[in-house]
PDB file of C-alpha atoms in Angstrom:
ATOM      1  CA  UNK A   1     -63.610 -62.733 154.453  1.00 46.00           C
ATOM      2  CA  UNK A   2     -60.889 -62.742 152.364  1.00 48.00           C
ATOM      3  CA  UNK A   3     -60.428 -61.088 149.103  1.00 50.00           C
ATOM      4  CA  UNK A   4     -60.724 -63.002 145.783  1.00 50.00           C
ATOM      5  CA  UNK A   5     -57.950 -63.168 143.613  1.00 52.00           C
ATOM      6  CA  UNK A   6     -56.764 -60.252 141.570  1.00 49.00           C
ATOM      7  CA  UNK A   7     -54.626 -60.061 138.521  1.00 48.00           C
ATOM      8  CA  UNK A   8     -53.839 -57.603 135.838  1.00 48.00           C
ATOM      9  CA  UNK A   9     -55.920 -58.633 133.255  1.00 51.00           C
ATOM     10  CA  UNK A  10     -59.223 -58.639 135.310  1.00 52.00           C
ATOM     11  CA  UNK A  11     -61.572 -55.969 133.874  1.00 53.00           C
ATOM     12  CA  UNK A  12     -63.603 -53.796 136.852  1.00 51.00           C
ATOM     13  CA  UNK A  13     -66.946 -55.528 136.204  1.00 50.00           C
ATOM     14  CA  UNK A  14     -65.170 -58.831 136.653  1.00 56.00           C
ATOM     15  CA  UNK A  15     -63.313 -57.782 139.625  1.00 50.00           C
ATOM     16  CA  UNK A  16     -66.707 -56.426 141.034  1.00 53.00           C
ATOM     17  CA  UNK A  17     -68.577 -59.765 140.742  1.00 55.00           C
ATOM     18  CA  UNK A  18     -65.913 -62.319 142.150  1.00 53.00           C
ATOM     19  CA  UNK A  19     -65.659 -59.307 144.785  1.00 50.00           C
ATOM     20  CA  UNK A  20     -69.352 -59.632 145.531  1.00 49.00           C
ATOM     21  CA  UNK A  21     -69.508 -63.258 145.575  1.00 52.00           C
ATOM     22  CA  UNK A  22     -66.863 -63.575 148.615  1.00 48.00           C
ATOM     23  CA  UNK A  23     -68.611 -61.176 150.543  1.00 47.00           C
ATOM     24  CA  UNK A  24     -72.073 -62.489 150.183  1.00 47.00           C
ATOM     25  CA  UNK A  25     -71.742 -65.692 151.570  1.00 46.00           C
ATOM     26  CA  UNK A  26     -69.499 -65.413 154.979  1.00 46.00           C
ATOM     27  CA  UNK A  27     -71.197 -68.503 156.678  1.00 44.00           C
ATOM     28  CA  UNK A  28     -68.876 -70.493 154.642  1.00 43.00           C
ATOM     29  CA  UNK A  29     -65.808 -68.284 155.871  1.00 41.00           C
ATOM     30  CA  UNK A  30     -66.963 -67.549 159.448  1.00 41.00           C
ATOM     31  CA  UNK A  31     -67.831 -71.719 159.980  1.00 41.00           C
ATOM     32  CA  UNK A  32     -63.896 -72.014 159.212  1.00 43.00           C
ATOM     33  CA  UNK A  33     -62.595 -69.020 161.370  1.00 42.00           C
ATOM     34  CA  UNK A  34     -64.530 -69.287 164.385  1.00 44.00           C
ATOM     35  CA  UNK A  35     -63.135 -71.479 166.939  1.00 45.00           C
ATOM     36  CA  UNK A  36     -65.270 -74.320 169.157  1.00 47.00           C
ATOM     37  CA  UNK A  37     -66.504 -73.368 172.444  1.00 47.00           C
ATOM     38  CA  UNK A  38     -65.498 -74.530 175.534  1.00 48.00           C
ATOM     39  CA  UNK A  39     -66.728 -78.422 176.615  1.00 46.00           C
ATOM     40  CA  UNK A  40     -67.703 -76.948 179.864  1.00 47.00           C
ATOM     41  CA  UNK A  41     -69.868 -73.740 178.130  1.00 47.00           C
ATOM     42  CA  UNK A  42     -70.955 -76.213 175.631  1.00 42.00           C
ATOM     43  CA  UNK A  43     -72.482 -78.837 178.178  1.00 45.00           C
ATOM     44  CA  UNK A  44     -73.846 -76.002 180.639  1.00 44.00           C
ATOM     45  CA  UNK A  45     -75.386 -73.878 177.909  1.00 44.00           C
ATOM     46  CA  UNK A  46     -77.608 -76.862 176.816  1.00 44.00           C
ATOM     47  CA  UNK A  47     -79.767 -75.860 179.941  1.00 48.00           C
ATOM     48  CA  UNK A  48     -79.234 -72.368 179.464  1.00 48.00           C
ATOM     49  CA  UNK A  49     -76.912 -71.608 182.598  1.00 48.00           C
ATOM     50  CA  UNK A  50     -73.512 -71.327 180.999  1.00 50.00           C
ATOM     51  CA  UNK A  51     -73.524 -68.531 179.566  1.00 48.00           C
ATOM     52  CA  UNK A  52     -75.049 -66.152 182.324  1.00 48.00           C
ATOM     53  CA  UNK A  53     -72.986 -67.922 185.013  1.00 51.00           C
ATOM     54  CA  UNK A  54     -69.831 -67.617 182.778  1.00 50.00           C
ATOM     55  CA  UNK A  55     -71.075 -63.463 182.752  1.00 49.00           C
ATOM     56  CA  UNK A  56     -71.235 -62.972 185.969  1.00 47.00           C
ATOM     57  CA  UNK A  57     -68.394 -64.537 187.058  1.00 51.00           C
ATOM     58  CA  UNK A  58     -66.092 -62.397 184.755  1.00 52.00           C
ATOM     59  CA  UNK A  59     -68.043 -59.208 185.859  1.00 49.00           C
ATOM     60  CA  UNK A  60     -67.381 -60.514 189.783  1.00 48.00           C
ATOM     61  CA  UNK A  61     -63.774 -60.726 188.407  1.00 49.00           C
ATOM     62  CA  UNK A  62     -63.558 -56.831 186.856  1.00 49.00           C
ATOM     63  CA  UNK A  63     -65.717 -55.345 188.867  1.00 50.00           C
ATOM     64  CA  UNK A  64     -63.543 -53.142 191.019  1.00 50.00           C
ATOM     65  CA  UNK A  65     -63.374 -53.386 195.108  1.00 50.00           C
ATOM     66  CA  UNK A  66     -65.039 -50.447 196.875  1.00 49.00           C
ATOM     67  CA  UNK A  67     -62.106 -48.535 198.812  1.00 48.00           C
ATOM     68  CA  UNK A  68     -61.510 -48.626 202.182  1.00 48.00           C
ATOM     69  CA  UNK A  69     -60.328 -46.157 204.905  1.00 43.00           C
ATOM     70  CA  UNK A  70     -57.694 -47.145 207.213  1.00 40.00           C
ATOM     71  CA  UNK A  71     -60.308 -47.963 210.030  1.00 41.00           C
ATOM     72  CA  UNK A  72     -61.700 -50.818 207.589  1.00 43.00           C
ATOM     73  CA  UNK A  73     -64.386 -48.608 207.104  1.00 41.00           C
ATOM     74  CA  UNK A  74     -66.138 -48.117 203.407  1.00 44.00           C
ATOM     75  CA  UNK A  75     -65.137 -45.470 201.793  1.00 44.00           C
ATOM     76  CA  UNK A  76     -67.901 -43.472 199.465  1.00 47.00           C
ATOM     77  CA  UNK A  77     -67.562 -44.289 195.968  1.00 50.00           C
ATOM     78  CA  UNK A  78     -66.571 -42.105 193.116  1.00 47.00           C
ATOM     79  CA  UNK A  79     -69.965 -42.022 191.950  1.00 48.00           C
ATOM     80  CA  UNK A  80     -71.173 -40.812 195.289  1.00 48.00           C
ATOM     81  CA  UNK A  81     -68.770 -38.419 195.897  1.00 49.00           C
ATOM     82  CA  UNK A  82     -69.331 -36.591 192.787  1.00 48.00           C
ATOM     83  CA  UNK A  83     -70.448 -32.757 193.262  1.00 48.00           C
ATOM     84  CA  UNK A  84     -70.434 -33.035 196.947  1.00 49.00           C
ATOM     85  CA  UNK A  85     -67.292 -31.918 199.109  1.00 52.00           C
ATOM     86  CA  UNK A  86     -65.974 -34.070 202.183  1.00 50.00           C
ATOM     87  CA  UNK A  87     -63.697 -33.731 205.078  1.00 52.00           C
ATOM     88  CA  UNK A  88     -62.134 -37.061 206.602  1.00 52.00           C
ATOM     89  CA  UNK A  89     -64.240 -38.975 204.781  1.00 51.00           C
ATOM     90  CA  UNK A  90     -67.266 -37.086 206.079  1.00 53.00           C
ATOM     91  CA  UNK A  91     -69.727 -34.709 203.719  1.00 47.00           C
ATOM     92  CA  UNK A  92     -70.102 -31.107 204.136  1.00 51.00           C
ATOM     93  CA  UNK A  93     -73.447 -30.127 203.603  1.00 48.00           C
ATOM     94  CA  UNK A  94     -73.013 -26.948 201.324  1.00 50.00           C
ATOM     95  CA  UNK A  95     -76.205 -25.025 203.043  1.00 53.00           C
ATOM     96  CA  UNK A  96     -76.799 -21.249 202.103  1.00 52.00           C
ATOM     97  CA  UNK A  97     -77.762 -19.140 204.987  1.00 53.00           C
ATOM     98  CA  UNK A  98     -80.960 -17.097 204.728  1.00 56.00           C
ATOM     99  CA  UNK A  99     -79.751 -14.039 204.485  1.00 52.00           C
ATOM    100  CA  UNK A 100     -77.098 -14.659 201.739  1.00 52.00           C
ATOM    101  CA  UNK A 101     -80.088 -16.306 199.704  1.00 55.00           C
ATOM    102  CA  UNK A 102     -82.087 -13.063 200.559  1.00 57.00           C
ATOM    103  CA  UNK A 103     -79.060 -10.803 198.812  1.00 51.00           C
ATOM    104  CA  UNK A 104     -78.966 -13.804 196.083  1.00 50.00           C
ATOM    105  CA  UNK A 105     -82.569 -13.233 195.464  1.00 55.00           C
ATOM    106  CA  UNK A 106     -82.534  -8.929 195.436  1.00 57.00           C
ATOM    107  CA  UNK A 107     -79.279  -9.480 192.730  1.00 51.00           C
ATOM    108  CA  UNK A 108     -81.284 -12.068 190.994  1.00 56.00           C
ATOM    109  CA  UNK A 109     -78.638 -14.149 191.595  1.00 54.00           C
ATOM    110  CA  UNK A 110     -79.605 -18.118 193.186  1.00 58.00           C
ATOM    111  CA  UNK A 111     -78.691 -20.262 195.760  1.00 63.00           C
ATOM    112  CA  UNK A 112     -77.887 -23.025 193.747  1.00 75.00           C
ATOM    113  CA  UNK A 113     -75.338 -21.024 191.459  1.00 76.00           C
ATOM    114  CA  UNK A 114     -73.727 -20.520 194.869  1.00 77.00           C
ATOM    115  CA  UNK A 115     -73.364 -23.814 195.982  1.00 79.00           C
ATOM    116  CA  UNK A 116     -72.012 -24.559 192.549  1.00 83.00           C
ATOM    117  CA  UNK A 117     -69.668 -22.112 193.487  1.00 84.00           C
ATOM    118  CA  UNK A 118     -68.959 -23.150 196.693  1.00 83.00           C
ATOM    119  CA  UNK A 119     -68.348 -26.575 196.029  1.00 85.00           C
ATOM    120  CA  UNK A 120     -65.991 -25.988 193.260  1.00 86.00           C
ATOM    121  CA  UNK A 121     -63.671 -23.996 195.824  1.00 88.00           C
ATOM    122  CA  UNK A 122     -63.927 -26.153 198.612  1.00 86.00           C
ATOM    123  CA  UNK A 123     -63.160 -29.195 195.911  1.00 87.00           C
ATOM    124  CA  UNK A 124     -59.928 -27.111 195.267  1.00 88.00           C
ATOM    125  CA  UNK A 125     -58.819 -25.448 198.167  1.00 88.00           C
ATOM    126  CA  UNK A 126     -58.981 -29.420 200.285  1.00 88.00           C
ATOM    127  CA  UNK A 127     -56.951 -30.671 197.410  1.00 88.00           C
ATOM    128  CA  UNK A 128     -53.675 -31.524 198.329  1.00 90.00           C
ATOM    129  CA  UNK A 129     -52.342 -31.483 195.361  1.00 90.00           C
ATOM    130  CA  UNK A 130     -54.164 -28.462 193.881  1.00 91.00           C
ATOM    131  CA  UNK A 131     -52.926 -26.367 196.599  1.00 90.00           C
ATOM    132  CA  UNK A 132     -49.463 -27.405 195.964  1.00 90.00           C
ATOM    133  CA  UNK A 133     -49.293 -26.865 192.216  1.00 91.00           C
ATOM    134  CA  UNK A 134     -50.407 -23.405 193.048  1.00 90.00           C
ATOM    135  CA  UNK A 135     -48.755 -21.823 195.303  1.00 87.00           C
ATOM    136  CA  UNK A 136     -49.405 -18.109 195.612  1.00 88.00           C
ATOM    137  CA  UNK A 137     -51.640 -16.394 198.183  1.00 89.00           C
ATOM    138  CA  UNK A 138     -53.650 -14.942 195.675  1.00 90.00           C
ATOM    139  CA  UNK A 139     -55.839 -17.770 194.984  1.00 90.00           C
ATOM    140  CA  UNK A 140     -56.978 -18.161 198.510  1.00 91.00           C
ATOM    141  CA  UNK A 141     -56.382 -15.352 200.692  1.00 93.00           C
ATOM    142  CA  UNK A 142     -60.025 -14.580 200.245  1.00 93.00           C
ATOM    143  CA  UNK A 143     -61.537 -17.825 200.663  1.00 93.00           C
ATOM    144  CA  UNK A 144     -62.187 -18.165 204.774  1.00 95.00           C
ATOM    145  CA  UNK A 145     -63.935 -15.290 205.086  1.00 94.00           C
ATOM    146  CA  UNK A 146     -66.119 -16.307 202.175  1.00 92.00           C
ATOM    147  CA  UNK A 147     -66.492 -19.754 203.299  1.00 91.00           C
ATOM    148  CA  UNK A 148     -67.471 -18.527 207.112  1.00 92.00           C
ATOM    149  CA  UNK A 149     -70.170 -16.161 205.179  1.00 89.00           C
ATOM    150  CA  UNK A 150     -71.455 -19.399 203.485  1.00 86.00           C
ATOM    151  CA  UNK A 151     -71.671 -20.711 206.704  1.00 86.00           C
ATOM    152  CA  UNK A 152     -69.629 -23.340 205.733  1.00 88.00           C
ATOM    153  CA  UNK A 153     -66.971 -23.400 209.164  1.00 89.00           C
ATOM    154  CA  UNK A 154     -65.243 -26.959 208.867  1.00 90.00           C
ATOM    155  CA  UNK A 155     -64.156 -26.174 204.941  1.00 91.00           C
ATOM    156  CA  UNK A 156     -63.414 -22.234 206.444  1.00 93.00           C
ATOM    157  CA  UNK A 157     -60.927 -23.990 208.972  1.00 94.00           C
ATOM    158  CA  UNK A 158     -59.355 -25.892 206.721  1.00 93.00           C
ATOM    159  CA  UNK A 159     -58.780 -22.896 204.532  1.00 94.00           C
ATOM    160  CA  UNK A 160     -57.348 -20.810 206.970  1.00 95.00           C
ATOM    161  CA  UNK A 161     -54.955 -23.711 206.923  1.00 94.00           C
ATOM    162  CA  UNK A 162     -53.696 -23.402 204.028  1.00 93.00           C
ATOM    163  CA  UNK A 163     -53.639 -19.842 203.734  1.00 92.00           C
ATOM    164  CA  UNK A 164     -51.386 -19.015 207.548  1.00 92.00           C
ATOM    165  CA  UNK A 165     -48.553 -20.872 205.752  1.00 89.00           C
ATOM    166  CA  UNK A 166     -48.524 -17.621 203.524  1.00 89.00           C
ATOM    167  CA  UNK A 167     -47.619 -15.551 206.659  1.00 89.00           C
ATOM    168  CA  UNK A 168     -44.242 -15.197 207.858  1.00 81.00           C
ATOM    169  CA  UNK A 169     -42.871 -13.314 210.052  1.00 71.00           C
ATOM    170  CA  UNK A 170     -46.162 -10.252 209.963  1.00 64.00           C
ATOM    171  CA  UNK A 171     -45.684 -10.578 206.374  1.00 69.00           C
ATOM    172  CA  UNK A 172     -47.510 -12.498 202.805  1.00 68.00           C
ATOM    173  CA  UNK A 173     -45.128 -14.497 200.650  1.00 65.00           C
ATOM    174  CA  UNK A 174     -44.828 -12.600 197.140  1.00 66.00           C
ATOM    175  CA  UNK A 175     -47.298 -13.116 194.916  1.00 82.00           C
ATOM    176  CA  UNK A 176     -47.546 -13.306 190.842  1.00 82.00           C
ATOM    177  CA  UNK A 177     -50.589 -10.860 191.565  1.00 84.00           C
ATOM    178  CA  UNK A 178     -49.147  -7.225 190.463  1.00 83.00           C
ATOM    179  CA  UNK A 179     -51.884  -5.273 192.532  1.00 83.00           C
ATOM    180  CA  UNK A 180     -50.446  -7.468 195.626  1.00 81.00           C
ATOM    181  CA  UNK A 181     -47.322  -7.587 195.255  1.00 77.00           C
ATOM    182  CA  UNK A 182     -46.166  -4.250 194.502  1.00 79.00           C
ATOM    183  CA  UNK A 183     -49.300  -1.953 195.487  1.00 82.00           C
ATOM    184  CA  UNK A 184     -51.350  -3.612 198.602  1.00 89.00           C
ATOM    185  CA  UNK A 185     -48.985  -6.179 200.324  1.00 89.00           C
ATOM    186  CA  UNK A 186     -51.107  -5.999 203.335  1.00 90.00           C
ATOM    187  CA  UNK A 187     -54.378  -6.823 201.352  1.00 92.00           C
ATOM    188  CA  UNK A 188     -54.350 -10.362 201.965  1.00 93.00           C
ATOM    189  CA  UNK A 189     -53.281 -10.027 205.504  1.00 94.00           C
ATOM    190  CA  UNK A 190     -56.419  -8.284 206.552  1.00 94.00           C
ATOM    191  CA  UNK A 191     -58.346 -11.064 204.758  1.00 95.00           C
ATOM    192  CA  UNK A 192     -56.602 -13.754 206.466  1.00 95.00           C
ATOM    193  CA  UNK A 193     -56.823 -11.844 209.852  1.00 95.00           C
ATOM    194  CA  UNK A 194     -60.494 -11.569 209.975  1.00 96.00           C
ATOM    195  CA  UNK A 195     -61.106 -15.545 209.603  1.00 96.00           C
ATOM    196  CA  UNK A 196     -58.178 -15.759 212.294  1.00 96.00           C
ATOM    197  CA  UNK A 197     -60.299 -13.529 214.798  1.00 96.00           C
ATOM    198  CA  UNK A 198     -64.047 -14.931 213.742  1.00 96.00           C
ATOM    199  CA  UNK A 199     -62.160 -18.572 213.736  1.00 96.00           C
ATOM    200  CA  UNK A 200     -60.133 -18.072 217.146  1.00 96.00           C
ATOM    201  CA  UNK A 201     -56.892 -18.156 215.695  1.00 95.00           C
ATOM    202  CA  UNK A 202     -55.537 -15.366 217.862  1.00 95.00           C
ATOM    203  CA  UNK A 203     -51.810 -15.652 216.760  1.00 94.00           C
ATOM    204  CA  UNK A 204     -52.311 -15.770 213.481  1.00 94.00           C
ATOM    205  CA  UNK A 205     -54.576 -12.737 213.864  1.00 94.00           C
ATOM    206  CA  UNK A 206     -51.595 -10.879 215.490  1.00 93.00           C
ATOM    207  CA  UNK A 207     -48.955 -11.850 213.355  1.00 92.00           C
ATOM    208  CA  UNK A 208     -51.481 -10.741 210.560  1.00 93.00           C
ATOM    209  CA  UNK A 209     -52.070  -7.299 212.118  1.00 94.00           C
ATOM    210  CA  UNK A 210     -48.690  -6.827 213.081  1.00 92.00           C
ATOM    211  CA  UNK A 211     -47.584  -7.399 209.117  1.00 92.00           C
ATOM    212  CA  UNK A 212     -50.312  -4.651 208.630  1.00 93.00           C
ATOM    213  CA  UNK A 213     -49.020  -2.368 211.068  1.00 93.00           C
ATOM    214  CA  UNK A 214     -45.806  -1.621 209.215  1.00 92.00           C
ATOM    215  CA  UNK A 215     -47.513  -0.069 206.309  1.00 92.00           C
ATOM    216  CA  UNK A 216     -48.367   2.991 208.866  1.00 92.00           C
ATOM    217  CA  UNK A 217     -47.099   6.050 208.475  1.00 90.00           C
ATOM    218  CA  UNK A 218     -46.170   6.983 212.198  1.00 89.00           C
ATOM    219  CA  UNK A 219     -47.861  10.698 212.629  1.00 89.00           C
ATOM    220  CA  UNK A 220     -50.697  10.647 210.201  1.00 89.00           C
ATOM    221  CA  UNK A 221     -51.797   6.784 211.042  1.00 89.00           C
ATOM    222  CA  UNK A 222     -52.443   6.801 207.165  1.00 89.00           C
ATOM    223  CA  UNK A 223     -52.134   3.701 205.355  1.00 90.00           C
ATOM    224  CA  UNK A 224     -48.418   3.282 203.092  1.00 89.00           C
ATOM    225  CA  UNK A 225     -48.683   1.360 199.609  1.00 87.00           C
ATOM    226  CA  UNK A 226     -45.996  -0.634 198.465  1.00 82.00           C
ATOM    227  CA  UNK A 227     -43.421  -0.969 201.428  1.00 80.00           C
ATOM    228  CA  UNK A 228     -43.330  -0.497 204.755  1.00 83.00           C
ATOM    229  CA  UNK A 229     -43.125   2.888 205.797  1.00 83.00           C
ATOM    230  CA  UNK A 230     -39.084   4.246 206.100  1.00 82.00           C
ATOM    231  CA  UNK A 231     -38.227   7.564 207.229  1.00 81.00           C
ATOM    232  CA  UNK A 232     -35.333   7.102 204.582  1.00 81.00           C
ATOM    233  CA  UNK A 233     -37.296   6.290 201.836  1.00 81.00           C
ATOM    234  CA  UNK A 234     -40.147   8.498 199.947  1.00 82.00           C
ATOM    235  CA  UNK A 235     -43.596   7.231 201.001  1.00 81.00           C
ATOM    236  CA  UNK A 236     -47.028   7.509 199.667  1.00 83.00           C
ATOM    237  CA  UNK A 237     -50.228   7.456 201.703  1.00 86.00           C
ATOM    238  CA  UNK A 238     -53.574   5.344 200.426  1.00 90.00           C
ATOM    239  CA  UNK A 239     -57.016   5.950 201.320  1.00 92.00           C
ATOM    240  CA  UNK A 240     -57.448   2.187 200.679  1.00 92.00           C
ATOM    241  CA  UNK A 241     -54.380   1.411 202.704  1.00 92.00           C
ATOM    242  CA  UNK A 242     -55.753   3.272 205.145  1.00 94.00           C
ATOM    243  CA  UNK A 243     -58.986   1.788 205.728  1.00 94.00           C
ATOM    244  CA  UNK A 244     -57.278  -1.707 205.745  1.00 94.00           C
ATOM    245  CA  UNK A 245     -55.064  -0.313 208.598  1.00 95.00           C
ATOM    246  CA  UNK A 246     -58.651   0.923 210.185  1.00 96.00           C
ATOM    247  CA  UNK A 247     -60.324  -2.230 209.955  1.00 96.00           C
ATOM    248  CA  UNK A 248     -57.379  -4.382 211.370  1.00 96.00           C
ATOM    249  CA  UNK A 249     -57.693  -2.208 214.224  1.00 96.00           C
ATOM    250  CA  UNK A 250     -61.108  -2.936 214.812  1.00 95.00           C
ATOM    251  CA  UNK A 251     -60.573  -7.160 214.358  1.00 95.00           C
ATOM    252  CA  UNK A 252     -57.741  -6.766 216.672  1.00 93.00           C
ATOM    253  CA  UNK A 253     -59.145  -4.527 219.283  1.00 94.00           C
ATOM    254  CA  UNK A 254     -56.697  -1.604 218.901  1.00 94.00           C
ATOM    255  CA  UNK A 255     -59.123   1.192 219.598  1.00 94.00           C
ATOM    256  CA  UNK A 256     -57.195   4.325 219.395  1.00 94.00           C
ATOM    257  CA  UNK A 257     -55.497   3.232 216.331  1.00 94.00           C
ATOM    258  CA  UNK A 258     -58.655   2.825 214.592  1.00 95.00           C
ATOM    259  CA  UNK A 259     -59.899   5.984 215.782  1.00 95.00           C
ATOM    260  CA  UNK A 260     -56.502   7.668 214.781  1.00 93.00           C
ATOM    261  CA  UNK A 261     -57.004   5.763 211.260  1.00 94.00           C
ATOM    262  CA  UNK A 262     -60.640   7.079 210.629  1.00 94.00           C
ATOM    263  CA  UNK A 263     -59.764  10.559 211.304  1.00 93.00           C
ATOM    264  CA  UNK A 264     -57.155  10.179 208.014  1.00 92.00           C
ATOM    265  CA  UNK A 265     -60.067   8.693 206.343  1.00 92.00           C
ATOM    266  CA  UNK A 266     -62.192  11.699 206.960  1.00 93.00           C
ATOM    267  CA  UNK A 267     -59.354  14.147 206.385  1.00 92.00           C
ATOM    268  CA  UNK A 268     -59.281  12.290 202.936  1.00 90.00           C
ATOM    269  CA  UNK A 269     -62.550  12.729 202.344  1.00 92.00           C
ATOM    270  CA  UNK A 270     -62.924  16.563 203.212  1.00 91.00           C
ATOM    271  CA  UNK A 271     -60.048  17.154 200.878  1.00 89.00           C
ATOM    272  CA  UNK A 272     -61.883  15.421 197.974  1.00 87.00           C
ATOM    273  CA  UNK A 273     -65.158  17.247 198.231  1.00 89.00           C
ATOM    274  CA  UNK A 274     -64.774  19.229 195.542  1.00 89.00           C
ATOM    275  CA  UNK A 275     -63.186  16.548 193.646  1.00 86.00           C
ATOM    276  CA  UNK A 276     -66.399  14.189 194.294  1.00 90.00           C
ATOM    277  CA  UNK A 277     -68.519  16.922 192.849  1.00 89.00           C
ATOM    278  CA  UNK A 278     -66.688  16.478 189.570  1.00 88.00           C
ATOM    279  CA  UNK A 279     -67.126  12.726 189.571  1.00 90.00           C
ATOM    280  CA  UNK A 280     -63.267  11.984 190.860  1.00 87.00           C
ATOM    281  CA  UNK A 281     -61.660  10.839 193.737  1.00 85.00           C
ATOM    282  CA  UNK A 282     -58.128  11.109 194.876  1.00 82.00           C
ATOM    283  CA  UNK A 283     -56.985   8.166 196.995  1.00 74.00           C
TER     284      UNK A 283
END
């Protein structure tokens, strides 16, 4: 409604009144400002029909289309996509093996905060466009192995995917990671090689191991942090480095350099015995 006239010499109780009068009788106002119906919703609402048929045809009109894949196929919805993860159109069922819900259960951990877990990496790691806007092996060097663990192989597969365009040439792209890039640059290889073998990716498993290979110091077969060894350049040997050299080994088959790798482990060890009895040990 609109106000009621104002003017300067109005006193407050007068103003309140004439205020009060215009807003307690709108019927007067609203029988002016409304605007007629329709003729048709006025002669189909006399048997009650108009107005419901009117409805649903404007929620036929918004209501939106269900997508489509390019086989003319329905897509799910959003609604039924929501927590679940898919591949092609297809849903991976995010099943916990028995014996990680046995660990689960001994850490008091459960199986459904895994599966949360799991289905908010695979939701990332299939994403196009997440992948792209992060581009740095750290946030997924990690993530085959743990989906093959999961039992989870299609998502693992697609992983590995994304990951082997990290590796060039025996090598991981730099990374923003600090322990990575200039301490363990073969970390993420040996990661990525172990889905490679358990996945049958044989090449990438090589290129992997080769990339790890360089970080050996040729005499000791100890492990070399933060470049590849150079008989030019000052080196320093890593137990950790080390037992990623030993463990490549193993994935790849290399026998005797695992052997040769394990006997610098226990040399390592030997010469930290006293060390461990203090609490400490030098890597």
């Amino acid at each position: 409604p609109c106000p009621p006239p104002v003017h300067a010499g109005m006193s407050l109780k007068s103003f309140c009144i004439c205020w009060k009068s215009s807003v307690s009788s709108p019927s007067k106002t609203l029988e002016h400002s409304s605007s007629p119906a329709p003729a048709e919703d006025v002669r189909s609402s006399r048997d009650g029909k108009g107005a419901a048929s009117a409805a649903a045809s404007n929620s036929e009109a918004a209501a939106p289309k269900p997508p489509q894949t390019r086989s003319g196929v329905k897509a799910p919805s959003s609604s039924s996509r929501k927590g679940k993860v898919f591949i092609d159109d297809e849903p991976v069922i995010l099943s916990v093996p028995i014996e990680v819900k046995e660990v689960l259960s001994e850490q008091g951990s459960s199986s459904e905060e895994l599966s949360r877990a799991l289905s908010y990496l695979s939701a990332r790691v299939l994403s196009k466009d997440w992948v792209s806007k992060h581009n740095d092996v750290a946030h997924f060097f990690r993530l085959p192995v743990a989906f093959l663990e999961a039992g989870m192989q299609k998502v693992a597969v697609s992983a590995l995917d994304v990951v082997a365009d990290f590796v060039t040439d025996g090598s991981v792209c730099n990374s923003s990671n600090e322990l990575i890039s200039q301490v363990y640059p073969q970390y993420p290889l040996l990661w990525i090689c172990e889905a490679a073998v358990r996945l049958d990716r044989m090449d990438l498993a090589k290129k992997c191991f080769q990339g790890i290979v360089k970080y050996k110091h040729p005499l000791t077969s100890s492990g070399i942090v933060s470049a590849p060894f150079s008989r030019n350049l000052e080196y320093e040997a890593d137990f950790l480095a080390t037992a990623v050299l030993a463990k490549a080994a193993l994935l790849i088959g290399a026998e005797e350099l695992a052997l040769s790798a394990a006997d610098a482990l226990l040399r390592a060890v030997a010469a930290n015995r006293r060390n461990m009895r203090a609490g400490r040990f030098y890597l």
